[in-house]
Short mmCIF file of C-alpha atoms in Angstrom, two decimals:
data_model
loop_
_atom_site.label_atom_id
_atom_site.label_comp_id
_atom_site.label_asym_id
_atom_site.label_seq_id
_atom_site.Cartn_x
_atom_site.Cartn_y
_atom_site.Cartn_z
CA MET A 1 47.44 -4.52 -15.51
CA VAL A 2 45.26 -4.46 -18.61
CA GLU A 3 41.55 -5.32 -18.33
CA THR A 4 41.96 -7.66 -15.38
CA SER A 5 38.79 -9.71 -14.93
CA HIS A 6 39.08 -10.87 -11.35
CA PRO A 7 39.49 -8.29 -8.60
CA GLY A 8 41.17 -10.96 -6.47
CA ASN A 9 44.06 -10.98 -8.92
CA ILE A 10 44.46 -7.22 -8.61
CA GLY A 11 44.63 -7.55 -4.84
CA ALA A 12 47.08 -10.44 -5.02
CA ALA A 13 49.25 -8.45 -7.43
CA ALA A 14 49.28 -5.49 -5.04
CA ARG A 15 50.42 -7.78 -2.23
CA ALA A 16 53.08 -9.29 -4.48
CA MET A 17 54.36 -5.81 -5.34
CA LYS A 18 54.54 -4.57 -1.78
CA THR A 19 56.42 -7.63 -0.52
CA MET A 20 59.12 -6.70 -3.03
CA CYS A 21 59.15 -2.93 -2.45
CA LEU A 22 57.24 -1.91 -5.56
CA TYR A 23 54.36 0.49 -5.09
CA ASP A 24 52.99 2.04 -8.30
CA LEU A 25 50.09 0.05 -9.70
CA GLY A 26 48.27 1.17 -12.86
CA LEU A 27 44.99 -0.40 -13.95
CA VAL A 28 43.67 -0.15 -17.51
CA GLN A 29 39.92 -0.70 -17.50
CA PRO A 30 39.71 -3.29 -14.72
CA LYS A 31 36.43 -5.20 -14.87
CA GLU A 32 35.61 -4.76 -11.17
CA PHE A 33 37.52 -2.21 -9.19
CA PRO A 34 37.54 -1.09 -6.46
CA ASP A 35 36.11 -4.27 -4.99
CA PRO A 36 36.17 -5.85 -1.51
CA VAL A 37 37.63 -9.06 -2.94
CA ALA A 38 40.67 -7.12 -4.16
CA PHE A 39 41.19 -5.62 -0.72
CA ALA A 40 40.80 -9.00 0.99
CA ARG A 41 43.48 -10.58 -1.22
CA ALA A 42 45.76 -7.55 -0.90
CA SER A 43 46.06 -8.27 2.84
CA GLY A 44 48.49 -5.64 4.18
CA ALA A 45 48.91 -3.97 0.78
CA ALA A 46 45.63 -2.03 0.75
CA ASP A 47 47.62 1.21 0.37
CA ILE A 48 48.76 0.09 -3.08
CA LEU A 49 45.17 -0.46 -4.17
CA GLU A 50 44.10 2.89 -2.73
CA ASN A 51 46.83 4.66 -4.66
CA ALA A 52 46.36 2.65 -7.88
CA GLN A 53 45.77 4.81 -10.93
CA GLN A 54 43.10 3.90 -13.45
CA PHE A 55 43.39 4.56 -17.18
CA GLY A 56 41.11 4.27 -20.18
CA THR A 57 43.79 2.89 -22.49
CA LEU A 58 47.22 1.32 -22.22
CA THR A 59 48.65 4.18 -24.27
CA GLU A 60 47.53 6.66 -21.62
CA ALA A 61 48.91 4.49 -18.84
CA ILE A 62 52.41 4.37 -20.34
CA ALA A 63 52.50 7.83 -21.90
CA ASP A 64 55.32 9.00 -19.60
CA CYS A 65 57.41 5.85 -19.90
CA GLN A 66 60.46 5.23 -22.05
CA ASN A 67 60.83 1.56 -21.19
CA VAL A 68 57.69 -0.49 -21.63
CA VAL A 69 57.98 -4.19 -20.96
CA GLY A 70 55.21 -6.53 -22.08
CA ILE A 71 54.98 -9.70 -20.00
CA THR A 72 53.73 -12.48 -22.23
CA ALA A 73 53.63 -16.26 -22.25
CA ARG A 74 53.16 -16.60 -25.98
CA ASN A 75 55.75 -16.60 -28.68
CA ARG A 76 55.36 -13.47 -30.75
CA LYS A 77 56.47 -12.95 -34.26
CA LEU A 78 58.02 -9.61 -35.06
CA SER A 79 57.87 -8.52 -31.46
CA ALA A 80 60.51 -6.57 -29.60
CA PRO A 81 63.43 -8.66 -28.30
CA VAL A 82 62.23 -11.34 -25.85
CA VAL A 83 64.17 -11.52 -22.60
CA THR A 84 63.95 -13.62 -19.46
CA PRO A 85 63.13 -11.91 -16.16
CA LYS A 86 66.77 -12.07 -15.10
CA GLN A 87 67.93 -10.48 -18.35
CA LEU A 88 65.24 -7.85 -17.99
CA MET A 89 66.41 -6.88 -14.53
CA GLN A 90 69.98 -6.51 -15.77
CA GLN A 91 68.75 -4.21 -18.53
CA MET A 92 66.67 -2.22 -16.08
CA LEU A 93 69.41 -1.92 -13.50
CA ASN A 94 71.69 -0.55 -16.17
CA ASP A 95 69.09 2.10 -16.80
CA SER A 96 67.14 2.57 -13.57
CA GLU A 97 68.31 6.09 -12.86
CA HIS A 98 67.48 7.44 -16.25
CA HIS A 99 64.12 6.26 -17.51
CA GLN A 100 60.59 5.68 -16.41
CA ALA A 101 59.68 2.02 -16.88
CA ALA A 102 56.43 0.06 -16.88
CA TRP A 103 55.71 -3.65 -16.84
CA VAL A 104 52.53 -4.48 -18.71
CA PHE A 105 50.48 -7.52 -17.69
CA GLY A 106 47.60 -8.67 -19.91
CA ARG A 107 44.22 -10.25 -19.38
CA GLU A 108 43.85 -13.51 -17.47
CA ARG A 109 42.43 -15.36 -20.45
CA ASN A 110 44.29 -14.03 -23.44
CA GLY A 111 47.09 -11.78 -22.28
CA LEU A 112 48.09 -8.77 -24.37
CA SER A 113 46.89 -8.08 -27.90
CA ASN A 114 49.37 -7.68 -30.73
CA GLU A 115 48.60 -3.96 -30.76
CA GLU A 116 49.45 -3.72 -27.08
CA ILE A 117 52.66 -5.68 -27.60
CA ASP A 118 53.54 -3.21 -30.34
CA LEU A 119 53.58 -0.46 -27.71
CA CYS A 120 56.24 -2.33 -25.78
CA THR A 121 59.95 -1.74 -26.19
CA THR A 122 60.81 -5.10 -24.65
CA VAL A 123 58.94 -8.36 -24.26
CA CYS A 124 59.63 -10.59 -21.28
CA THR A 125 58.61 -14.22 -21.01
CA ILE A 126 58.84 -16.15 -17.76
CA PRO A 127 60.41 -19.56 -18.45
CA SER A 128 57.78 -22.20 -17.73
CA ASN A 129 56.52 -25.69 -18.44
CA SER A 130 56.13 -26.14 -22.19
CA GLU A 131 53.12 -28.37 -21.53
CA TYR A 132 51.41 -26.03 -19.06
CA GLY A 133 52.82 -22.54 -18.91
CA SER A 134 49.70 -20.78 -17.70
CA LEU A 135 50.85 -18.80 -14.69
CA ASN A 136 48.27 -16.97 -12.66
CA ILE A 137 48.70 -13.27 -13.35
CA ALA A 138 49.45 -12.35 -9.74
CA ALA A 139 51.99 -15.18 -9.65
CA ALA A 140 53.67 -13.65 -12.70
CA VAL A 141 53.66 -10.25 -10.99
CA GLN A 142 55.23 -11.90 -7.94
CA ILE A 143 58.05 -13.42 -9.97
CA LEU A 144 58.89 -10.17 -11.76
CA CYS A 145 58.80 -8.14 -8.55
CA TYR A 146 60.90 -10.76 -6.77
CA GLU A 147 63.52 -10.74 -9.52
CA TRP A 148 63.67 -6.95 -9.39
CA HIS A 149 64.10 -6.94 -5.62
CA VAL A 150 66.80 -9.61 -5.74
CA ALA A 151 68.61 -7.87 -8.58
CA GLN A 152 68.69 -4.65 -6.57
CA LEU A 153 69.94 -6.44 -3.47
CA GLU A 154 72.69 -8.05 -5.53
CA THR A 155 73.92 -4.69 -6.81
CA GLN A 156 74.09 -3.29 -3.30
CA TYR A 157 76.54 -5.97 -2.35
CA GLU A 158 78.52 -5.61 -5.56
CA ALA A 159 79.19 -1.92 -5.39
CA PHE A 160 82.55 -2.25 -7.10
CA LYS A 161 81.23 -3.93 -10.19
CA ASP A 162 82.01 -2.04 -13.39
CA SER A 163 78.86 -0.26 -14.45
CA PRO A 164 78.07 -0.03 -18.17
CA PRO A 165 77.80 3.42 -19.71
CA PRO A 166 74.43 5.07 -19.11
CA LEU A 167 71.92 4.86 -21.89
CA LYS A 168 71.11 8.04 -23.70
CA SER A 169 67.89 9.89 -23.03
CA LEU A 170 65.00 8.06 -24.68
CA ALA A 171 61.88 9.66 -26.10
CA PRO A 172 58.66 8.90 -24.18
CA VAL A 173 56.06 6.62 -25.73
CA GLY A 174 53.70 9.49 -26.57
CA GLU A 175 56.32 11.04 -28.87
CA LYS A 176 57.16 7.71 -30.44
CA GLU A 177 53.51 7.04 -31.19
CA GLY A 178 53.26 10.46 -32.80
CA PHE A 179 56.18 9.53 -35.03
CA TYR A 180 54.67 6.16 -36.03
CA GLU A 181 51.36 7.83 -36.88
CA HIS A 182 53.24 10.36 -39.00
CA LEU A 183 55.26 7.56 -40.63
CA TRP A 184 52.04 5.74 -41.50
CA GLN A 185 50.71 8.84 -43.27
CA ALA A 186 53.91 9.29 -45.24
CA LEU A 187 54.12 5.63 -46.28
CA ASP A 188 50.49 5.83 -47.33
CA LYS A 189 51.16 8.96 -49.37
CA ILE A 190 54.06 7.40 -51.28
CA GLU A 191 51.92 4.29 -51.83
CA PHE A 192 54.26 1.97 -50.01
CA LEU A 193 51.63 0.67 -47.58
CA ASP A 194 49.55 -2.35 -48.51
CA LYS A 195 46.14 -0.85 -47.84
CA ASP A 196 44.57 -4.26 -47.25
CA ASN A 197 47.20 -5.30 -44.75
CA PRO A 198 49.35 -2.43 -43.49
CA THR A 199 50.09 -3.93 -40.09
CA PRO A 200 53.04 -6.22 -40.90
CA LEU A 201 55.05 -3.40 -42.43
CA MET A 202 54.27 -1.00 -39.60
CA ARG A 203 55.24 -3.64 -37.11
CA LYS A 204 58.58 -4.12 -38.84
CA MET A 205 59.14 -0.38 -38.80
CA ARG A 206 58.37 -0.26 -35.10
CA ARG A 207 60.84 -3.01 -34.34
CA LEU A 208 63.52 -1.30 -36.40
CA PHE A 209 63.08 2.16 -34.88
CA ASP A 210 62.44 0.90 -31.35
CA ARG A 211 65.75 -0.92 -31.40
CA SER A 212 67.52 2.31 -32.19
CA GLN A 213 66.22 3.85 -28.94
CA MET A 214 65.38 7.22 -30.42
CA SER A 215 65.81 10.45 -28.51
CA SER A 216 63.25 13.26 -28.71
CA ALA A 217 65.66 15.25 -30.89
CA GLU A 218 65.94 12.38 -33.35
CA ILE A 219 62.18 11.98 -33.53
CA ASN A 220 61.93 15.67 -34.38
CA ILE A 221 64.38 15.21 -37.26
CA LEU A 222 62.52 12.17 -38.56
CA ARG A 223 59.20 13.98 -38.37
CA GLY A 224 60.75 16.87 -40.28
CA ILE A 225 61.66 14.40 -43.03
CA LEU A 226 58.13 12.97 -43.06
CA LYS A 227 56.65 16.45 -43.22
CA ASN A 228 58.67 17.12 -46.38
CA VAL A 229 57.58 13.80 -47.88
CA LEU A 230 53.94 14.72 -47.25
CA LYS A 231 54.51 18.13 -48.89
CA GLN A 232 55.65 16.58 -52.20
CA MET B 1 52.15 -27.63 2.81
CA VAL B 2 51.51 -27.78 6.56
CA GLU B 3 47.98 -27.13 7.88
CA THR B 4 46.99 -24.83 5.07
CA SER B 5 43.80 -22.94 6.03
CA HIS B 6 42.48 -21.80 2.64
CA PRO B 7 41.85 -24.40 -0.06
CA GLY B 8 42.34 -21.66 -2.65
CA ASN B 9 45.97 -21.45 -1.63
CA ILE B 10 46.41 -25.19 -2.14
CA GLY B 11 44.97 -24.90 -5.63
CA ALA B 12 47.10 -21.88 -6.46
CA ALA B 13 50.19 -23.73 -5.20
CA ALA B 14 49.36 -26.70 -7.44
CA ARG B 15 49.10 -24.38 -10.43
CA ALA B 16 52.37 -22.69 -9.49
CA MET B 17 54.08 -26.09 -9.30
CA LYS B 18 52.82 -27.36 -12.61
CA THR B 19 53.83 -24.21 -14.50
CA MET B 20 57.38 -24.95 -13.39
CA CYS B 21 57.38 -28.72 -13.99
CA LEU B 22 57.02 -29.82 -10.38
CA TYR B 23 54.33 -32.37 -9.63
CA ASP B 24 54.52 -33.96 -6.18
CA LEU B 25 52.38 -32.13 -3.64
CA GLY B 26 52.11 -33.31 -0.04
CA LEU B 27 49.53 -31.92 2.37
CA VAL B 28 49.84 -32.19 6.14
CA GLN B 29 46.40 -31.86 7.74
CA PRO B 30 44.90 -29.31 5.34
CA LYS B 31 41.87 -27.57 6.88
CA GLU B 32 39.60 -28.11 3.86
CA PHE B 33 40.64 -30.58 1.22
CA PRO B 34 39.56 -31.71 -1.29
CA ASP B 35 37.49 -28.63 -1.95
CA PRO B 36 36.01 -27.09 -5.13
CA VAL B 37 37.74 -23.78 -4.39
CA ALA B 38 41.10 -25.54 -4.59
CA PHE B 39 40.22 -27.05 -7.96
CA ALA B 40 38.97 -23.70 -9.29
CA ARG B 41 42.22 -21.97 -8.37
CA ALA B 42 44.33 -24.86 -9.69
CA SER B 43 43.01 -24.16 -13.20
CA GLY B 44 44.77 -26.69 -15.46
CA ALA B 45 46.66 -28.30 -12.58
CA ALA B 46 43.81 -30.41 -11.20
CA ASP B 47 45.95 -33.54 -11.73
CA ILE B 48 48.37 -32.33 -9.08
CA LEU B 49 45.54 -31.96 -6.58
CA GLU B 50 44.15 -35.38 -7.48
CA ASN B 51 47.54 -36.98 -6.91
CA ALA B 52 48.37 -34.97 -3.78
CA GLN B 53 49.23 -37.13 -0.79
CA GLN B 54 47.82 -36.33 2.63
CA PHE B 55 49.69 -36.92 5.88
CA GLY B 56 48.86 -36.71 9.56
CA THR B 57 52.19 -35.16 10.55
CA LEU B 58 55.11 -33.41 8.87
CA THR B 59 57.41 -36.19 10.08
CA GLU B 60 55.41 -38.73 8.08
CA ALA B 61 55.38 -36.49 5.03
CA ILE B 62 59.16 -36.16 4.92
CA ALA B 63 60.02 -39.67 6.10
CA ASP B 64 61.67 -40.61 2.79
CA CYS B 65 63.61 -37.37 2.30
CA GLN B 66 67.24 -36.60 3.01
CA ASN B 67 67.03 -32.88 2.22
CA VAL B 68 64.26 -31.01 3.98
CA VAL B 69 64.05 -27.31 3.31
CA GLY B 70 61.87 -25.13 5.51
CA ILE B 71 60.61 -22.00 3.76
CA THR B 72 60.22 -19.26 6.32
CA ALA B 73 59.94 -15.50 6.40
CA ARG B 74 61.03 -15.12 9.98
CA ASN B 75 64.51 -14.94 11.36
CA ARG B 76 65.15 -18.07 13.32
CA LYS B 77 67.67 -18.46 16.03
CA LEU B 78 69.56 -21.71 16.20
CA SER B 79 68.00 -22.91 12.98
CA ALA B 80 69.72 -24.71 10.14
CA PRO B 81 71.74 -22.45 7.78
CA VAL B 82 69.50 -19.86 6.08
CA VAL B 83 69.91 -19.61 2.30
CA THR B 84 68.26 -17.57 -0.44
CA PRO B 85 66.23 -19.38 -3.12
CA LYS B 86 69.09 -19.01 -5.61
CA GLN B 87 71.58 -20.47 -3.16
CA LEU B 88 69.16 -23.26 -2.39
CA MET B 89 68.84 -24.21 -6.04
CA GLN B 90 72.62 -24.30 -6.43
CA GLN B 91 72.83 -26.60 -3.41
CA MET B 92 70.14 -28.82 -4.84
CA LEU B 93 71.72 -28.94 -8.28
CA ASN B 94 75.07 -29.78 -6.71
CA ASP B 95 73.58 -32.63 -4.72
CA SER B 96 75.50 -35.29 -6.55
CA GLU B 97 73.90 -38.04 -4.52
CA HIS B 98 70.47 -37.03 -5.82
CA HIS B 99 68.84 -37.16 -2.47
CA GLN B 100 65.12 -36.99 -2.13
CA ALA B 101 64.23 -33.41 -1.24
CA ALA B 102 61.16 -31.65 0.15
CA TRP B 103 60.29 -28.01 0.51
CA VAL B 104 58.13 -27.36 3.55
CA PHE B 105 55.69 -24.44 3.55
CA GLY B 106 53.95 -23.46 6.78
CA ARG B 107 50.59 -22.04 7.78
CA GLU B 108 49.25 -18.84 6.24
CA ARG B 109 49.13 -17.03 9.58
CA ASN B 110 52.14 -18.22 11.48
CA GLY B 111 54.33 -20.33 9.23
CA LEU B 112 56.25 -23.27 10.64
CA SER B 113 56.69 -24.01 14.34
CA ASN B 114 60.14 -24.24 15.87
CA GLU B 115 59.68 -27.99 16.16
CA GLU B 116 58.93 -28.24 12.45
CA ILE B 117 61.93 -26.08 11.59
CA ASP B 118 64.05 -28.46 13.67
CA LEU B 119 63.10 -31.22 11.23
CA CYS B 120 64.61 -29.24 8.36
CA THR B 121 68.16 -29.64 7.10
CA THR B 122 68.12 -26.22 5.46
CA VAL B 123 66.08 -23.07 5.95
CA CYS B 124 65.32 -20.84 2.99
CA THR B 125 64.08 -17.26 3.23
CA ILE B 126 62.81 -15.36 0.22
CA PRO B 127 64.32 -11.85 0.20
CA SER B 128 61.48 -9.37 0.70
CA ASN B 129 60.45 -5.95 1.92
CA SER B 130 61.67 -5.46 5.50
CA GLU B 131 58.54 -3.42 6.21
CA TYR B 132 56.08 -5.89 4.66
CA GLY B 133 57.49 -9.31 3.90
CA SER B 134 54.24 -11.25 4.09
CA LEU B 135 54.12 -13.22 0.86
CA ASN B 136 51.02 -15.21 0.07
CA ILE B 137 51.92 -18.87 0.48
CA ALA B 138 51.12 -19.79 -3.14
CA ALA B 139 53.23 -16.82 -4.27
CA ALA B 140 56.12 -18.21 -2.22
CA VAL B 141 55.58 -21.64 -3.79
CA GLN B 142 55.63 -19.94 -7.21
CA ILE B 143 58.96 -18.24 -6.55
CA LEU B 144 60.65 -21.40 -5.31
CA CYS B 145 59.33 -23.48 -8.21
CA TYR B 146 60.34 -20.78 -10.69
CA GLU B 147 63.87 -20.61 -9.29
CA TRP B 148 64.19 -24.38 -9.54
CA HIS B 149 62.97 -24.40 -13.13
CA VAL B 150 65.30 -21.58 -14.15
CA ALA B 151 68.25 -23.17 -12.35
CA GLN B 152 67.67 -26.35 -14.30
CA LEU B 153 67.32 -24.49 -17.60
CA GLU B 154 70.56 -22.64 -16.89
CA THR B 155 72.44 -25.87 -16.54
CA GLN B 156 71.02 -27.00 -19.86
CA TYR B 157 71.19 -23.84 -21.94
CA GLU B 158 73.70 -21.04 -21.99
CA ALA B 159 70.96 -18.79 -23.29
CA PHE B 160 69.21 -18.62 -19.94
CA LYS B 161 72.20 -17.19 -18.14
CA ASP B 162 72.39 -13.48 -17.41
CA SER B 163 73.68 -12.62 -20.84
CA PRO B 164 72.08 -10.20 -23.28
CA PRO B 165 69.99 -11.80 -26.00
CA PRO B 166 72.01 -12.82 -29.06
CA LEU B 167 72.35 -10.28 -31.80
CA LYS B 168 70.37 -10.91 -34.90
CA SER B 169 72.01 -11.23 -38.24
CA LEU B 170 73.42 -7.86 -39.25
CA ALA B 171 73.60 -6.47 -42.76
CA PRO B 172 77.12 -6.14 -44.16
CA VAL B 173 78.69 -2.68 -44.47
CA GLY B 174 78.32 -2.61 -48.25
CA GLU B 175 74.55 -2.91 -47.97
CA LYS B 176 74.40 -0.28 -45.26
CA GLU B 177 76.43 2.15 -47.38
CA GLY B 178 74.09 1.52 -50.32
CA PHE B 179 71.20 2.42 -48.04
CA TYR B 180 72.84 5.64 -46.80
CA GLU B 181 73.61 6.68 -50.40
CA HIS B 182 69.99 6.01 -51.33
CA LEU B 183 68.80 7.93 -48.22
CA TRP B 184 70.93 10.91 -49.25
CA GLN B 185 69.29 10.99 -52.68
CA ALA B 186 65.80 10.83 -51.20
CA LEU B 187 66.47 13.52 -48.61
CA ASP B 188 67.89 15.67 -51.39
CA LYS B 189 64.82 15.09 -53.53
CA ILE B 190 62.39 16.18 -50.78
CA GLU B 191 64.61 19.17 -50.08
CA PHE B 192 65.41 18.22 -46.52
CA LEU B 193 69.19 18.29 -46.97
CA ASP B 194 71.11 21.50 -46.37
CA LYS B 195 73.05 21.55 -49.65
CA ASP B 196 75.81 23.68 -48.17
CA ASN B 197 76.29 21.43 -45.19
CA PRO B 198 74.64 18.02 -45.56
CA THR B 199 77.10 16.13 -43.37
CA PRO B 200 75.66 16.81 -39.89
CA LEU B 201 72.23 15.47 -40.85
CA MET B 202 73.63 12.39 -42.58
CA ARG B 203 75.81 11.73 -39.57
CA LYS B 204 72.76 11.85 -37.29
CA MET B 205 70.91 9.45 -39.60
CA ARG B 206 73.83 7.06 -39.54
CA ARG B 207 73.95 7.06 -35.77
CA LEU B 208 70.23 6.43 -35.56
CA PHE B 209 70.11 3.59 -38.07
CA ASP B 210 73.39 2.04 -36.98
CA ARG B 211 72.10 1.72 -33.45
CA SER B 212 69.14 -0.28 -34.70
CA GLN B 213 71.49 -2.95 -36.13
CA MET B 214 69.61 -3.44 -39.37
CA SER B 215 69.27 -6.79 -41.06
CA SER B 216 69.53 -7.16 -44.85
CA ALA B 217 65.76 -7.70 -45.04
CA GLU B 218 65.14 -4.44 -43.20
CA ILE B 219 67.49 -2.55 -45.47
CA ASN B 220 65.57 -3.87 -48.46
CA ILE B 221 62.31 -2.56 -47.00
CA LEU B 222 63.84 0.83 -46.27
CA ARG B 223 65.25 1.07 -49.80
CA GLY B 224 61.81 0.18 -51.15
CA ILE B 225 60.44 3.15 -49.25
CA LEU B 226 63.17 5.44 -50.59
CA LYS B 227 62.51 4.25 -54.14
CA ASN B 228 58.88 5.27 -53.80
CA VAL B 229 59.89 8.65 -52.40
CA LEU B 230 62.14 9.22 -55.43
CA LYS B 231 59.29 8.25 -57.77
CA GLN B 232 56.98 10.99 -56.46
#
């Protein structure tokens, strides 16, 4: 949860998680935490608040993750593929044994920034009323956790279902960010970046390379190429 | 909602309903209502609170309904058939007679009484953690309303079913081959290619970029980059 304003929402999110067997809560610069209001709303899920990890930035919070899912109500241009919660759970079930995943929930008032969305490998939007789609953040957490729990239950009773081939080993976000930083430098050097407005190009590059689900070995090759470009 | 103790939960339930296009809220002997806390938590769903009907008994509240669904966390003996939310929505969608339906949510502390459950034609239990299944009541309202909204969308749009998102428009092979030829030249120029054995690297590049399913527009950007590399 990124920069949550109201401690009650953190507590309600913890309760939502625990009811659906999810336990690892990460908080990026919460406005007020720990706070008695959070514990009151958490009800029997105080343990999740006690074990919640706090981070200074989203990048730190997701450094170990390969799958980073931004939960957003808004339509985003040039974002990662947008999936529904049900589609997301199918993706995650196909991958759950292989990769560390995080769901990223934004601020109550204005959600996630474009820069934060850029860190995500998938964007998930909860279908809602086109005239009033403003879900409370803990309600959104509840829906995602519920869908995950139900999706897992469904697989337990469908043990004979053909499983898709496992995904290959993905590079963690920290390595990917290192690559994008390196790519920026190289594009700058060859004067391909629009210095006044470099973001659209970099965002397109992110979408392109994120879709390819790079391994650590592939990132090393790409960074070798960039190193040679910078040497020219 | 039967004898809800906390007005905040009534407001949160109203918000949950409106986000999923449900509007008719009935309150059976709420402890505190109307109340400013309810309106604060309702956020943009104040209209639902303003139009909420109040009743003295559950029997009065459901007098016009043919389908009455009790939402309960507990296992009930001798109750109506227990369904999951997804099963419930299928039943409701299949109700060709279009009967008037009500979902009945009980008290925060102890849910619905056996007598109230006896008034229900169906009982629905949200799958949850067997060790801590205590959902907040507004969170339970959110899940039910969400499932109803999604079930309706699924009947309208194929896209909401559990299928992967549609592929974007892919570049034709000729364009991709032009890109790989161009990439070869650039890698050669920056002296990254092993001249004696360039094939393994080019094969890795192909695998990487093929996985990302490039569009024609993306190939044009990438070739722009390569052109600048060759100009250095």
